[in-house]
mmCIF file of C-alpha atoms and ligand atoms in Angstrom:
data_model
loop_
_atom_site.group_PDB
_atom_site.id
_atom_site.type_symbol
_atom_site.label_atom_id
_atom_site.label_comp_id
_atom_site.label_asym_id
_atom_site.label_seq_id
_atom_site.Cartn_x
_atom_site.Cartn_y
_atom_site.Cartn_z
ATOM 1 C CA MET A 1 -36.622 3.899 -13.268
ATOM 2 C CA LYS A 2 -34.973 0.613 -14.166
ATOM 3 C CA LYS A 3 -35.436 -2.125 -11.582
ATOM 4 C CA HIS A 4 -32.006 -3.511 -10.827
ATOM 5 C CA ASN A 5 -31.370 -7.232 -10.479
ATOM 6 C CA VAL A 6 -29.359 -8.192 -7.410
ATOM 7 C CA LEU A 7 -27.958 -11.645 -6.950
ATOM 8 C CA ILE A 8 -27.127 -12.258 -3.294
ATOM 9 C CA GLY A 9 -24.601 -14.996 -2.513
ATOM 10 C CA ILE A 10 -24.729 -16.260 1.063
ATOM 11 C CA THR A 11 -21.890 -18.291 2.532
ATOM 12 C CA GLY A 12 -21.582 -20.224 5.784
ATOM 13 C CA GLY A 13 -20.957 -17.689 8.522
ATOM 14 C CA ILE A 14 -22.980 -16.858 11.608
ATOM 15 C CA ALA A 15 -23.772 -13.436 10.124
ATOM 16 C CA ALA A 16 -26.005 -15.236 7.590
ATOM 17 C CA TYR A 17 -28.833 -14.642 10.053
ATOM 18 C CA LYS A 18 -28.676 -10.928 9.195
ATOM 19 C CA ILE A 19 -29.198 -11.464 5.472
ATOM 20 C CA PRO A 20 -33.007 -11.843 5.499
ATOM 21 C CA ASN A 21 -33.064 -8.180 6.540
ATOM 22 C CA LEU A 22 -30.716 -7.242 3.718
ATOM 23 C CA CYS A 23 -33.013 -9.039 1.250
ATOM 24 C CA ARG A 24 -36.007 -7.188 2.674
ATOM 25 C CA LEU A 25 -34.252 -3.847 2.191
ATOM 26 C CA PHE A 26 -33.539 -4.615 -1.459
ATOM 27 C CA ILE A 27 -37.101 -5.784 -2.098
ATOM 28 C CA LYS A 28 -38.633 -2.822 -0.279
ATOM 29 C CA ASN A 29 -36.606 -0.531 -2.521
ATOM 30 C CA SER A 30 -37.795 -2.185 -5.736
ATOM 31 C CA TYR A 31 -34.802 -4.349 -6.551
ATOM 32 C CA ASN A 32 -35.329 -7.813 -8.018
ATOM 33 C CA VAL A 33 -33.571 -10.348 -5.809
ATOM 34 C CA LYS A 34 -32.285 -13.865 -6.449
ATOM 35 C CA ILE A 35 -30.308 -15.875 -3.926
ATOM 36 C CA VAL A 36 -27.565 -18.467 -4.129
ATOM 37 C CA MET A 37 -26.442 -20.169 -0.919
ATOM 38 C CA THR A 38 -23.567 -22.507 -0.215
ATOM 39 C CA GLU A 39 -24.416 -25.803 1.517
ATOM 40 C CA ASN A 40 -22.758 -24.458 4.673
ATOM 41 C CA ALA A 41 -24.898 -21.324 4.656
ATOM 42 C CA THR A 42 -28.040 -23.469 4.777
ATOM 43 C CA ASN A 43 -26.854 -24.768 8.188
ATOM 44 C CA PHE A 44 -27.222 -21.235 9.553
ATOM 45 C CA VAL A 45 -30.469 -20.141 7.883
ATOM 46 C CA SER A 46 -32.751 -22.412 5.877
ATOM 47 C CA THR A 47 -33.511 -21.837 2.220
ATOM 48 C CA LEU A 48 -37.188 -21.738 3.244
ATOM 49 C CA THR A 49 -36.683 -18.509 5.188
ATOM 50 C CA PHE A 50 -35.250 -16.770 2.141
ATOM 51 C CA GLU A 51 -37.785 -18.301 -0.234
ATOM 52 C CA ALA A 52 -40.555 -16.848 1.939
ATOM 53 C CA ILE A 53 -38.968 -13.398 1.674
ATOM 54 C CA ILE A 54 -38.074 -13.285 -1.999
ATOM 55 C CA ARG A 55 -40.967 -15.546 -3.109
ATOM 56 C CA SER A 56 -38.837 -17.557 -5.467
ATOM 57 C CA LYS A 57 -36.507 -20.524 -5.444
ATOM 58 C CA VAL A 58 -33.158 -20.271 -3.649
ATOM 59 C CA TYR A 59 -30.293 -21.896 -5.545
ATOM 60 C CA VAL A 60 -27.855 -24.138 -3.693
ATOM 61 C CA ASN A 61 -26.702 -27.066 -5.790
ATOM 62 C CA GLU A 62 -25.089 -26.860 -9.164
ATOM 63 C CA PHE A 63 -26.519 -30.117 -10.440
ATOM 64 C CA ILE A 64 -29.928 -31.156 -9.298
ATOM 65 C CA GLU A 65 -30.875 -34.667 -10.337
ATOM 66 C CA GLY A 66 -33.680 -34.827 -12.856
ATOM 67 C CA SER A 67 -33.405 -31.167 -13.761
ATOM 68 C CA ASN A 68 -31.885 -30.185 -17.065
ATOM 69 C CA GLU A 69 -31.954 -26.415 -16.485
ATOM 70 C CA SER A 70 -29.548 -26.583 -13.513
ATOM 71 C CA ALA A 71 -26.495 -27.571 -15.546
ATOM 72 C CA ILE A 72 -26.240 -24.059 -16.961
ATOM 73 C CA GLU A 73 -27.804 -22.334 -13.973
ATOM 74 C CA HIS A 74 -24.648 -20.444 -13.089
ATOM 75 C CA ILE A 75 -24.519 -18.863 -16.545
ATOM 76 C CA ASN A 76 -28.189 -17.840 -16.459
ATOM 77 C CA LEU A 77 -27.922 -16.361 -12.988
ATOM 78 C CA VAL A 78 -24.901 -14.269 -13.931
ATOM 79 C CA ASP A 79 -26.568 -13.041 -17.128
ATOM 80 C CA TRP A 80 -29.628 -12.033 -15.112
ATOM 81 C CA ALA A 81 -27.706 -10.100 -12.444
ATOM 82 C CA ASP A 82 -26.782 -6.407 -12.658
ATOM 83 C CA ILE A 83 -25.047 -6.609 -9.292
ATOM 84 C CA ILE A 84 -23.712 -9.500 -7.247
ATOM 85 C CA VAL A 85 -23.401 -9.162 -3.454
ATOM 86 C CA ILE A 86 -21.718 -11.841 -1.365
ATOM 87 C CA ALA A 87 -22.740 -11.425 2.263
ATOM 88 C CA PRO A 88 -21.485 -12.754 4.508
ATOM 89 C CA ALA A 89 -18.347 -13.719 2.602
ATOM 90 C CA THR A 90 -16.299 -16.266 4.548
ATOM 91 C CA ALA A 91 -12.501 -16.505 4.340
ATOM 92 C CA ASN A 92 -12.980 -19.823 2.547
ATOM 93 C CA THR A 93 -15.223 -18.461 -0.221
ATOM 94 C CA ILE A 94 -13.050 -15.352 -0.603
ATOM 95 C CA ALA A 95 -10.015 -17.636 -1.049
ATOM 96 C CA LYS A 96 -11.819 -19.755 -3.640
ATOM 97 C CA ILE A 97 -12.949 -16.744 -5.647
ATOM 98 C CA ALA A 98 -9.479 -15.192 -5.478
ATOM 99 C CA HIS A 99 -7.907 -18.370 -6.856
ATOM 100 C CA GLY A 100 -10.515 -19.379 -9.400
ATOM 101 C CA ILE A 101 -11.886 -22.434 -7.654
ATOM 102 C CA GLY A 102 -15.459 -23.238 -8.607
ATOM 103 C CA ASP A 103 -16.558 -26.172 -6.478
ATOM 104 C CA ASN A 104 -20.159 -25.133 -5.791
ATOM 105 C CA LEU A 105 -22.829 -23.122 -7.568
ATOM 106 C CA LEU A 106 -21.790 -19.803 -5.996
ATOM 107 C CA THR A 107 -18.069 -20.124 -6.670
ATOM 108 C CA SER A 108 -18.727 -21.488 -10.196
ATOM 109 C CA LEU A 109 -20.908 -18.554 -11.077
ATOM 110 C CA MET A 110 -18.222 -16.205 -9.768
ATOM 111 C CA LEU A 111 -15.925 -17.688 -12.406
ATOM 112 C CA VAL A 112 -18.396 -16.549 -15.043
ATOM 113 C CA ALA A 113 -19.055 -13.157 -13.463
ATOM 114 C CA SER A 114 -15.789 -11.373 -14.228
ATOM 115 C CA ASN A 115 -17.460 -8.412 -15.938
ATOM 116 C CA LYS A 116 -20.126 -7.758 -13.274
ATOM 117 C CA THR A 117 -20.285 -5.226 -10.456
ATOM 118 C CA ILE A 118 -19.488 -7.323 -7.408
ATOM 119 C CA PHE A 119 -19.625 -6.390 -3.730
ATOM 120 C CA ILE A 120 -17.915 -8.633 -1.183
ATOM 121 C CA CYS A 121 -18.885 -8.235 2.480
ATOM 122 C CA PRO A 122 -16.370 -10.220 4.537
ATOM 123 C CA ALA A 123 -17.475 -11.455 7.980
ATOM 124 C CA MET A 124 -15.432 -13.811 10.087
ATOM 125 C CA ASN A 125 -13.373 -14.273 13.239
ATOM 126 C CA THR A 126 -10.869 -11.423 13.775
ATOM 127 C CA ARG A 127 -7.806 -13.651 13.564
ATOM 128 C CA MET A 128 -9.098 -15.253 10.374
ATOM 129 C CA TYR A 129 -9.736 -11.800 8.928
ATOM 130 C CA LEU A 130 -6.335 -10.421 9.902
ATOM 131 C CA ASN A 131 -4.506 -13.541 8.768
ATOM 132 C CA PRO A 132 -2.152 -12.384 5.980
ATOM 133 C CA VAL A 133 -3.493 -15.080 3.666
ATOM 134 C CA THR A 134 -7.038 -13.692 3.961
ATOM 135 C CA GLN A 135 -5.772 -10.125 3.592
ATOM 136 C CA GLN A 136 -3.845 -11.137 0.464
ATOM 137 C CA ASN A 137 -6.921 -12.829 -0.992
ATOM 138 C CA ILE A 138 -9.017 -9.729 -0.318
ATOM 139 C CA GLU A 139 -6.305 -7.661 -2.004
ATOM 140 C CA ILE A 140 -6.471 -9.943 -5.057
ATOM 141 C CA LEU A 141 -10.210 -9.294 -5.312
ATOM 142 C CA ARG A 142 -9.724 -5.551 -4.865
ATOM 143 C CA LYS A 143 -7.216 -5.594 -7.720
ATOM 144 C CA ARG A 144 -9.814 -7.327 -9.850
ATOM 145 C CA SER A 145 -12.182 -4.392 -9.261
ATOM 146 C CA PHE A 146 -14.401 -6.074 -6.690
ATOM 147 C CA PHE A 147 -15.863 -3.625 -4.183
ATOM 148 C CA ILE A 148 -14.918 -4.743 -0.679
ATOM 149 C CA ILE A 149 -17.355 -3.594 1.992
ATOM 150 C CA GLU A 150 -15.058 -3.841 4.953
ATOM 151 C CA PRO A 151 -16.317 -5.431 8.163
ATOM 152 C CA ASP A 152 -16.933 -3.423 11.315
ATOM 153 C CA GLU A 153 -14.982 -3.796 14.536
ATOM 154 C CA GLY A 154 -16.667 -5.097 17.644
ATOM 155 C CA GLU A 155 -17.547 -8.169 19.629
ATOM 156 C CA LEU A 156 -17.850 -11.247 17.466
ATOM 157 C CA ALA A 157 -19.991 -14.355 17.918
ATOM 158 C CA CYS A 158 -16.888 -16.311 19.055
ATOM 159 C CA GLY A 159 -16.167 -13.777 21.838
ATOM 160 C CA ASP A 160 -13.147 -12.178 20.134
ATOM 161 C CA VAL A 161 -13.163 -8.426 19.802
ATOM 162 C CA GLY A 162 -11.832 -6.767 16.637
ATOM 163 C CA PRO A 163 -12.538 -6.365 12.950
ATOM 164 C CA GLY A 164 -14.634 -9.092 11.339
ATOM 165 C CA ARG A 165 -18.250 -8.211 12.127
ATOM 166 C CA LEU A 166 -20.416 -8.005 9.042
ATOM 167 C CA LYS A 167 -21.061 -4.358 8.285
ATOM 168 C CA GLU A 168 -24.571 -3.426 9.421
ATOM 169 C CA VAL A 169 -26.986 -4.529 6.706
ATOM 170 C CA ASN A 170 -28.517 -1.040 6.561
ATOM 171 C CA ASP A 171 -25.063 0.331 5.781
ATOM 172 C CA ILE A 172 -24.414 -2.380 3.185
ATOM 173 C CA PHE A 173 -27.714 -1.596 1.507
ATOM 174 C CA ASP A 174 -27.091 2.180 1.622
ATOM 175 C CA LEU A 175 -23.665 1.842 0.031
ATOM 176 C CA ILE A 176 -24.891 -0.374 -2.780
ATOM 177 C CA ASN A 177 -28.043 1.656 -3.337
ATOM 178 C CA LYS A 178 -25.990 4.842 -3.399
ATOM 179 C CA HIS A 179 -23.622 3.234 -5.884
ATOM 180 C CA VAL A 180 -26.511 2.264 -8.152
ATOM 181 C CA ASN A 181 -28.100 5.718 -7.990
ATOM 182 C CA ALA A 182 -24.777 7.479 -8.311
ATOM 183 C CA LEU A 183 -24.100 5.465 -11.444
ATOM 184 C CA ASP A 184 -27.327 6.804 -12.866
ATOM 185 C CA ASN A 185 -26.802 10.410 -11.697
ATOM 186 C CA PHE A 186 -23.070 11.051 -11.512
ATOM 187 C CA LYS A 187 -21.500 8.817 -14.081
ATOM 188 C CA GLY A 188 -18.757 10.641 -15.905
ATOM 189 C CA ILE A 189 -17.669 13.010 -13.127
ATOM 190 C CA LYS A 190 -13.900 13.059 -13.291
ATOM 191 C CA PHE A 191 -11.787 13.192 -10.125
ATOM 192 C CA ILE A 192 -8.082 13.872 -9.912
ATOM 193 C CA ILE A 193 -6.853 13.007 -6.422
ATOM 194 C CA THR A 194 -3.407 13.198 -4.840
ATOM 195 C CA ALA A 195 -2.372 11.121 -1.845
ATOM 196 C CA GLY A 196 0.592 10.248 0.348
ATOM 197 C CA PRO A 197 3.859 12.128 0.762
ATOM 198 C CA THR A 198 6.220 13.420 -1.884
ATOM 199 C CA ILE A 199 9.884 12.542 -1.536
ATOM 200 C CA GLU A 200 12.745 14.898 -2.266
ATOM 201 C CA TYR A 201 16.097 13.290 -2.962
ATOM 202 C CA ILE A 202 19.333 14.309 -1.211
ATOM 203 C CA ASP A 203 21.373 11.742 -3.145
ATOM 204 C CA PRO A 204 20.425 8.537 -5.038
ATOM 205 C CA VAL A 205 19.515 6.680 -1.828
ATOM 206 C CA ARG A 206 18.416 9.331 0.662
ATOM 207 C CA PHE A 207 15.490 11.668 0.706
ATOM 208 C CA ILE A 208 13.457 13.966 2.926
ATOM 209 C CA SER A 209 9.736 13.600 3.099
ATOM 210 C CA ASN A 210 6.551 14.232 5.079
ATOM 211 C CA ARG A 211 4.643 11.888 7.358
ATOM 212 C CA SER A 212 1.707 10.445 5.448
ATOM 213 C CA SER A 213 0.399 6.933 4.779
ATOM 214 C CA GLY A 214 -1.775 7.934 1.831
ATOM 215 C CA LYS A 215 -4.754 6.169 3.430
ATOM 216 C CA MET A 216 -7.049 9.195 3.302
ATOM 217 C CA GLY A 217 -6.392 9.859 -0.384
ATOM 218 C CA ILE A 218 -6.819 6.198 -1.289
ATOM 219 C CA ALA A 219 -10.126 6.108 0.628
ATOM 220 C CA LEU A 220 -11.248 9.170 -1.366
ATOM 221 C CA ALA A 221 -10.283 7.514 -4.654
ATOM 222 C CA ASP A 222 -12.010 4.269 -3.614
ATOM 223 C CA TYR A 223 -15.263 5.991 -2.738
ATOM 224 C CA ALA A 224 -15.267 8.287 -5.772
ATOM 225 C CA SER A 225 -14.899 5.293 -8.077
ATOM 226 C CA LEU A 226 -17.459 3.298 -6.089
ATOM 227 C CA MET A 227 -19.879 6.115 -6.849
ATOM 228 C CA GLY A 228 -19.182 5.752 -10.534
ATOM 229 C CA GLY A 229 -16.676 8.574 -10.885
ATOM 230 C CA GLU A 230 -13.676 8.346 -13.188
ATOM 231 C CA VAL A 231 -10.623 8.657 -10.954
ATOM 232 C CA LEU A 232 -6.933 9.349 -11.434
ATOM 233 C CA LEU A 233 -4.865 8.976 -8.255
ATOM 234 C CA ILE A 234 -1.402 10.542 -8.144
ATOM 235 C CA GLY A 235 1.149 10.075 -5.408
ATOM 236 C CA HIS A 236 4.186 8.401 -3.933
ATOM 237 C CA LEU A 237 2.169 5.378 -2.902
ATOM 238 C CA LEU A 238 3.598 2.122 -1.701
ATOM 239 C CA GLN A 239 0.336 0.240 -1.265
ATOM 240 C CA SER A 240 -1.104 -1.575 -4.224
ATOM 241 C CA HIS A 241 -4.521 -0.689 -5.593
ATOM 242 C CA GLY A 242 -7.294 -2.211 -7.539
ATOM 243 C CA LYS A 243 -8.179 -1.428 -11.102
ATOM 244 C CA LEU A 244 -11.088 0.712 -9.962
ATOM 245 C CA PHE A 245 -9.028 3.742 -10.802
ATOM 246 C CA ASN A 246 -5.817 4.622 -12.580
ATOM 247 C CA THR A 247 -2.813 5.412 -10.435
ATOM 248 C CA ILE A 248 0.327 7.319 -11.405
ATOM 249 C CA ILE A 249 3.237 6.966 -9.009
ATOM 250 C CA ILE A 250 5.503 9.984 -8.664
ATOM 251 C CA ASP A 251 8.361 10.878 -6.293
ATOM 252 C CA LYS A 252 8.897 14.626 -6.183
ATOM 253 C CA ALA A 253 6.516 17.555 -5.658
ATOM 254 C CA ILE A 254 7.712 19.046 -8.917
ATOM 255 C CA GLU A 255 6.658 15.887 -10.777
ATOM 256 C CA MET A 256 3.263 16.036 -9.087
ATOM 257 C CA LEU A 257 2.919 19.673 -10.133
ATOM 258 C CA GLU A 258 3.841 18.986 -13.778
ATOM 259 C CA LEU A 259 1.441 16.045 -14.010
ATOM 260 C CA LEU A 260 -1.392 18.042 -12.470
ATOM 261 C CA LYS A 261 -0.752 21.084 -14.656
ATOM 262 C CA GLU A 262 -0.908 18.867 -17.715
ATOM 263 C CA ASN A 263 -4.106 17.115 -16.652
ATOM 264 C CA VAL A 264 -6.171 19.242 -14.289
ATOM 265 C CA LYS A 265 -8.173 20.940 -17.073
ATOM 266 C CA LYS A 266 -9.628 17.573 -18.061
ATOM 267 C CA TYR A 267 -11.033 16.929 -14.564
ATOM 268 C CA ASP A 268 -14.098 18.199 -12.694
ATOM 269 C CA ILE A 269 -12.982 17.742 -9.103
ATOM 270 C CA LEU A 270 -9.444 18.053 -7.717
ATOM 271 C CA ILE A 271 -8.768 16.722 -4.214
ATOM 272 C CA MET A 272 -5.260 17.458 -2.924
ATOM 273 C CA ALA A 273 -4.886 15.060 -0.021
ATOM 274 C CA ALA A 274 -1.136 14.680 -0.602
ATOM 275 C CA ALA A 275 1.284 15.772 2.078
ATOM 276 C CA VAL A 276 3.543 17.672 -0.283
ATOM 277 C CA ALA A 277 7.049 18.261 1.058
ATOM 278 C CA ASP A 278 7.385 22.006 1.560
ATOM 279 C CA PHE A 279 11.147 21.928 1.175
ATOM 280 C CA LYS A 280 13.609 20.164 -1.095
ATOM 281 C CA PRO A 281 17.402 19.980 -1.100
ATOM 282 C CA LYS A 282 18.816 22.791 -3.234
ATOM 283 C CA ASN A 283 21.396 20.465 -4.762
ATOM 284 C CA VAL A 284 20.943 16.730 -5.306
ATOM 285 C CA ALA A 285 24.188 14.702 -5.214
ATOM 286 C CA ASN A 286 24.685 12.298 -8.129
ATOM 287 C CA GLU A 287 26.490 9.810 -5.918
ATOM 288 C CA LYS A 288 25.765 8.555 -2.416
ATOM 289 C CA ILE A 289 27.182 11.098 0.021
ATOM 290 C CA LYS A 290 29.865 9.525 2.223
ATOM 291 C CA LYS A 291 29.276 9.639 5.963
ATOM 292 C CA GLY A 292 31.870 10.701 8.525
ATOM 293 C CA GLU A 293 32.054 14.416 8.009
ATOM 294 C CA GLY A 294 28.473 15.352 8.842
ATOM 295 C CA LEU A 295 26.152 16.934 6.320
ATOM 296 C CA ILE A 296 24.698 20.377 6.047
ATOM 297 C CA LEU A 297 21.669 20.471 3.813
ATOM 298 C CA GLU A 298 20.608 23.618 2.076
ATOM 299 C CA LEU A 299 16.878 23.509 1.408
ATOM 300 C CA GLU A 300 14.682 25.547 -0.868
ATOM 301 C CA GLU A 301 10.915 25.770 -1.004
ATOM 302 C CA ASN A 302 8.871 23.624 -3.327
ATOM 303 C CA PRO A 303 6.241 25.432 -5.368
ATOM 304 C CA ASP A 304 2.791 25.473 -3.777
ATOM 305 C CA ILE A 305 0.983 23.119 -6.125
ATOM 306 C CA LEU A 306 -2.544 24.241 -5.254
ATOM 307 C CA LYS A 307 -1.621 27.895 -5.690
ATOM 308 C CA GLU A 308 -0.170 27.137 -9.121
ATOM 309 C CA LEU A 309 -3.229 25.114 -10.111
ATOM 310 C CA SER A 310 -5.655 27.757 -8.913
ATOM 311 C CA LYS A 311 -4.376 29.908 -11.809
ATOM 312 C CA LEU A 312 -5.701 27.260 -14.194
ATOM 313 C CA LYS A 313 -9.016 26.704 -12.400
ATOM 314 C CA ASN A 314 -12.255 27.325 -14.293
ATOM 315 C CA ASP A 315 -15.694 28.173 -12.839
ATOM 316 C CA ARG A 316 -17.085 24.674 -13.316
ATOM 317 C CA GLN A 317 -14.339 22.982 -11.326
ATOM 318 C CA VAL A 318 -14.260 22.113 -7.629
ATOM 319 C CA PHE A 319 -10.939 22.194 -5.756
ATOM 320 C CA VAL A 320 -10.557 20.604 -2.316
ATOM 321 C CA GLY A 321 -7.453 21.009 -0.159
ATOM 322 C CA PHE A 322 -6.293 19.623 3.169
ATOM 323 C CA ALA A 323 -4.730 21.465 6.074
ATOM 324 C CA ALA A 324 -2.708 19.851 8.828
ATOM 325 C CA GLU A 325 -2.567 22.386 11.620
ATOM 326 C CA THR A 326 -1.326 22.384 15.180
ATOM 327 C CA SER A 327 -2.646 25.757 16.326
ATOM 328 C CA ASN A 328 -5.137 28.505 15.326
ATOM 329 C CA SER A 329 -6.508 25.812 13.134
ATOM 330 C CA ILE A 330 -9.747 27.165 11.737
ATOM 331 C CA GLU A 331 -8.399 30.648 11.105
ATOM 332 C CA ASN A 332 -5.307 29.305 9.309
ATOM 333 C CA ALA A 333 -7.297 26.803 7.294
ATOM 334 C CA ARG A 334 -9.679 29.558 6.177
ATOM 335 C CA LYS A 335 -6.733 31.670 5.077
ATOM 336 C CA LYS A 336 -5.472 28.759 2.958
ATOM 337 C CA LEU A 337 -8.912 28.222 1.470
ATOM 338 C CA ILE A 338 -8.897 31.793 0.180
ATOM 339 C CA GLU A 339 -5.225 31.935 -0.846
ATOM 340 C CA LYS A 340 -5.488 28.703 -2.829
ATOM 341 C CA ASN A 341 -8.936 29.478 -4.308
ATOM 342 C CA LEU A 342 -10.501 26.323 -2.873
ATOM 343 C CA ASP A 343 -14.147 25.353 -2.501
ATOM 344 C CA MET A 344 -13.542 23.270 0.609
ATOM 345 C CA ILE A 345 -10.653 22.604 2.969
ATOM 346 C CA VAL A 346 -10.375 19.562 5.220
ATOM 347 C CA LEU A 347 -8.758 20.428 8.517
ATOM 348 C CA ASN A 348 -6.848 17.749 10.443
ATOM 349 C CA ASN A 349 -5.502 18.116 13.949
ATOM 350 C CA VAL A 350 -2.124 16.457 13.617
ATOM 351 C CA LEU A 351 -1.300 16.529 17.323
ATOM 352 C CA ARG A 352 -3.830 13.811 18.215
ATOM 353 C CA GLN A 353 -2.068 10.461 18.696
ATOM 354 C CA ASP A 354 -5.105 8.199 18.229
ATOM 355 C CA ILE A 355 -6.066 9.436 14.759
ATOM 356 C CA GLY A 356 -4.487 10.837 11.624
ATOM 357 C CA PHE A 357 -1.089 9.561 10.480
ATOM 358 C CA ASP A 358 -1.110 5.820 9.667
ATOM 359 C CA SER A 359 -4.445 5.359 11.429
ATOM 360 C CA ASP A 360 -7.608 4.073 9.746
ATOM 361 C CA TYR A 361 -9.472 6.752 11.685
ATOM 362 C CA ASN A 362 -9.555 10.504 11.576
ATOM 363 C CA GLU A 363 -11.526 13.435 12.939
ATOM 364 C CA VAL A 364 -11.767 16.461 10.682
ATOM 365 C CA THR A 365 -13.488 19.784 10.163
ATOM 366 C CA LEU A 366 -14.744 20.758 6.732
ATOM 367 C CA ILE A 367 -14.590 24.463 5.975
ATOM 368 C CA PHE A 368 -16.389 25.835 2.947
ATOM 369 C CA LYS A 369 -15.995 28.941 0.803
ATOM 370 C CA ASN A 370 -19.271 30.380 2.149
ATOM 371 C CA ASN A 371 -17.841 30.154 5.699
ATOM 372 C CA GLU A 372 -19.964 27.140 6.583
ATOM 373 C CA ILE A 373 -18.213 24.702 8.921
ATOM 374 C CA LEU A 374 -18.941 20.997 9.355
ATOM 375 C CA GLN A 375 -17.364 19.133 12.274
ATOM 376 C CA ILE A 376 -16.977 15.424 11.593
ATOM 377 C CA PRO A 377 -16.479 13.292 14.694
ATOM 378 C CA LYS A 378 -13.916 10.492 14.852
ATOM 379 C CA MET A 379 -14.753 7.859 12.259
ATOM 380 C CA LYS A 380 -13.147 5.578 9.700
ATOM 381 C CA LYS A 381 -11.240 7.314 6.908
ATOM 382 C CA SER A 382 -13.457 5.460 4.431
ATOM 383 C CA GLU A 383 -16.537 7.093 5.982
ATOM 384 C CA ILE A 384 -14.912 10.520 6.111
ATOM 385 C CA ALA A 385 -13.968 10.058 2.446
ATOM 386 C CA SER A 386 -17.613 9.459 1.552
ATOM 387 C CA ILE A 387 -18.673 12.702 3.272
ATOM 388 C CA ILE A 388 -15.934 14.718 1.538
ATOM 389 C CA VAL A 389 -16.705 13.291 -1.908
ATOM 390 C CA ASP A 390 -20.469 13.726 -1.438
ATOM 391 C CA LYS A 391 -19.908 17.369 -0.457
ATOM 392 C CA ALA A 392 -17.583 17.925 -3.426
ATOM 393 C CA ILE A 393 -20.212 16.464 -5.758
ATOM 394 C CA GLU A 394 -22.884 18.679 -4.192
ATOM 395 C CA ILE A 395 -20.740 21.763 -4.856
ATOM 396 C CA TYR A 396 -19.949 20.531 -8.357
ATOM 397 C CA LYS A 397 -23.657 20.117 -9.095
ATOM 398 C CA SER A 398 -24.449 23.596 -7.790
ATOM 399 C CA LYS A 399 -21.801 25.043 -10.127
ATOM 400 C CA ASN A 400 -22.987 23.035 -13.112
ATOM 401 C CA VAL A 401 -26.767 23.370 -13.111
HETATM 402 O O1 LIG B 501 -0.088 25.280 3.002
HETATM 403 P P1 LIG B 501 -0.292 23.878 3.432
HETATM 404 O O2 LIG B 501 0.855 22.973 3.100
HETATM 405 O O3 LIG B 501 -0.735 23.687 4.840
HETATM 406 O O4 LIG B 501 -1.556 23.419 2.528
HETATM 407 C C1 LIG B 501 -2.004 22.134 2.519
HETATM 408 C C2 LIG B 501 -2.734 21.866 1.222
HETATM 409 O O5 LIG B 501 -1.971 22.365 0.129
HETATM 410 C C3 LIG B 501 -2.902 20.397 0.947
HETATM 411 O O6 LIG B 501 -4.087 20.199 0.211
HETATM 412 C C4 LIG B 501 -1.656 20.070 0.151
HETATM 413 O O7 LIG B 501 -1.882 18.946 -0.689
HETATM 414 C C5 LIG B 501 -1.432 21.334 -0.663
HETATM 415 N N1 LIG B 501 -0.022 21.670 -0.911
HETATM 416 C C6 LIG B 501 0.369 21.989 -2.192
HETATM 417 N N2 LIG B 501 1.679 22.324 -2.465
HETATM 418 C C7 LIG B 501 2.584 22.389 -1.479
HETATM 419 C C8 LIG B 501 2.205 22.101 -0.157
HETATM 420 C C9 LIG B 501 0.891 21.752 0.093
HETATM 421 O O8 LIG B 501 -0.485 21.950 -3.085
HETATM 422 N N3 LIG B 501 3.826 22.698 -1.770
#
């Protein structure tokens, strides 16, 4: 197996003290490791500590007097690296990378590294993290196809409680390692994923719709592409996305159906996380309907997209649906699984206030064709997405031996 080269960039945050363990994990698992630190990072952990672990020089300065190799060091380091991981990534370094500032070795090499696989692990004070300017900078990096390994929530070194804690280094390692292995094993698996609501126009300015933020579907698309899958995301989505996957924005269920019918044959795994509107106005007014006289809407049912697509499904493909139930959940979800010819259905309890709609968290039950049931406790949608995609890939592999 190829030994992968990981360049770890360490910036000046208190979480730097956790990075020796991250380095150890990479080395223990046969990665080659090189390290670049910012000056500030060396105030938290000395270069000596890291040099003892990786048994080679740690790079800090761009220009070292008397050395002629250092002037092009940033180019050499980038050429060497298969993967770049910045952990912890401070708000300051994230801002510099987002805006193309290269005022130290790490930020200069990031200007050269535009075609590399890059993981950013933000860690900082909660207010700094939630500050719109930091969020915008993170969004810029996401759009440039950087993988953002979001921080955990919890008590921070400064005493604040909230998001901003560096993700556990074991989890960071697992994600990156999984990504590397997935690239080797699963490259080329094609996902078509729907997310968010559909909207059904009443007149040019009004519509009816379903409650849905699209977060679950986006998390699924994020993880599937992180694992090396080729992803097409379809939905009425207001949030912006990175270039990790292609997105097609649609309004109406009927548009979603047409697009899927046209494309589904070319994909291996379909995940229908969209909250498709079940009903649409029978007649759509060409002009804005005047108020004052009330309005009686006549609705008709939208086609069931999954049912339509199941007619086109072949034996190699995996179809995953969602079910939002309020009662008799498991029984109803199972019925849908069979009716829609699915391999897995993800059951949400939509009556819970603390999870689901708009939340970053959810608690779901996975129900499989063979009657197996997997209860997933409350966790981040990004983590639930990884379980769903891993399961879908497992099923796909079993169908395509
Ligand atoms: O039947 P129900 O709407 O509960 O089924 C939910 C699942 O079916 C979801 O995966 C949803 O995306 C999909 N669906 C669909 N077409 C509809 C309504 C829902 O494909 N018209």
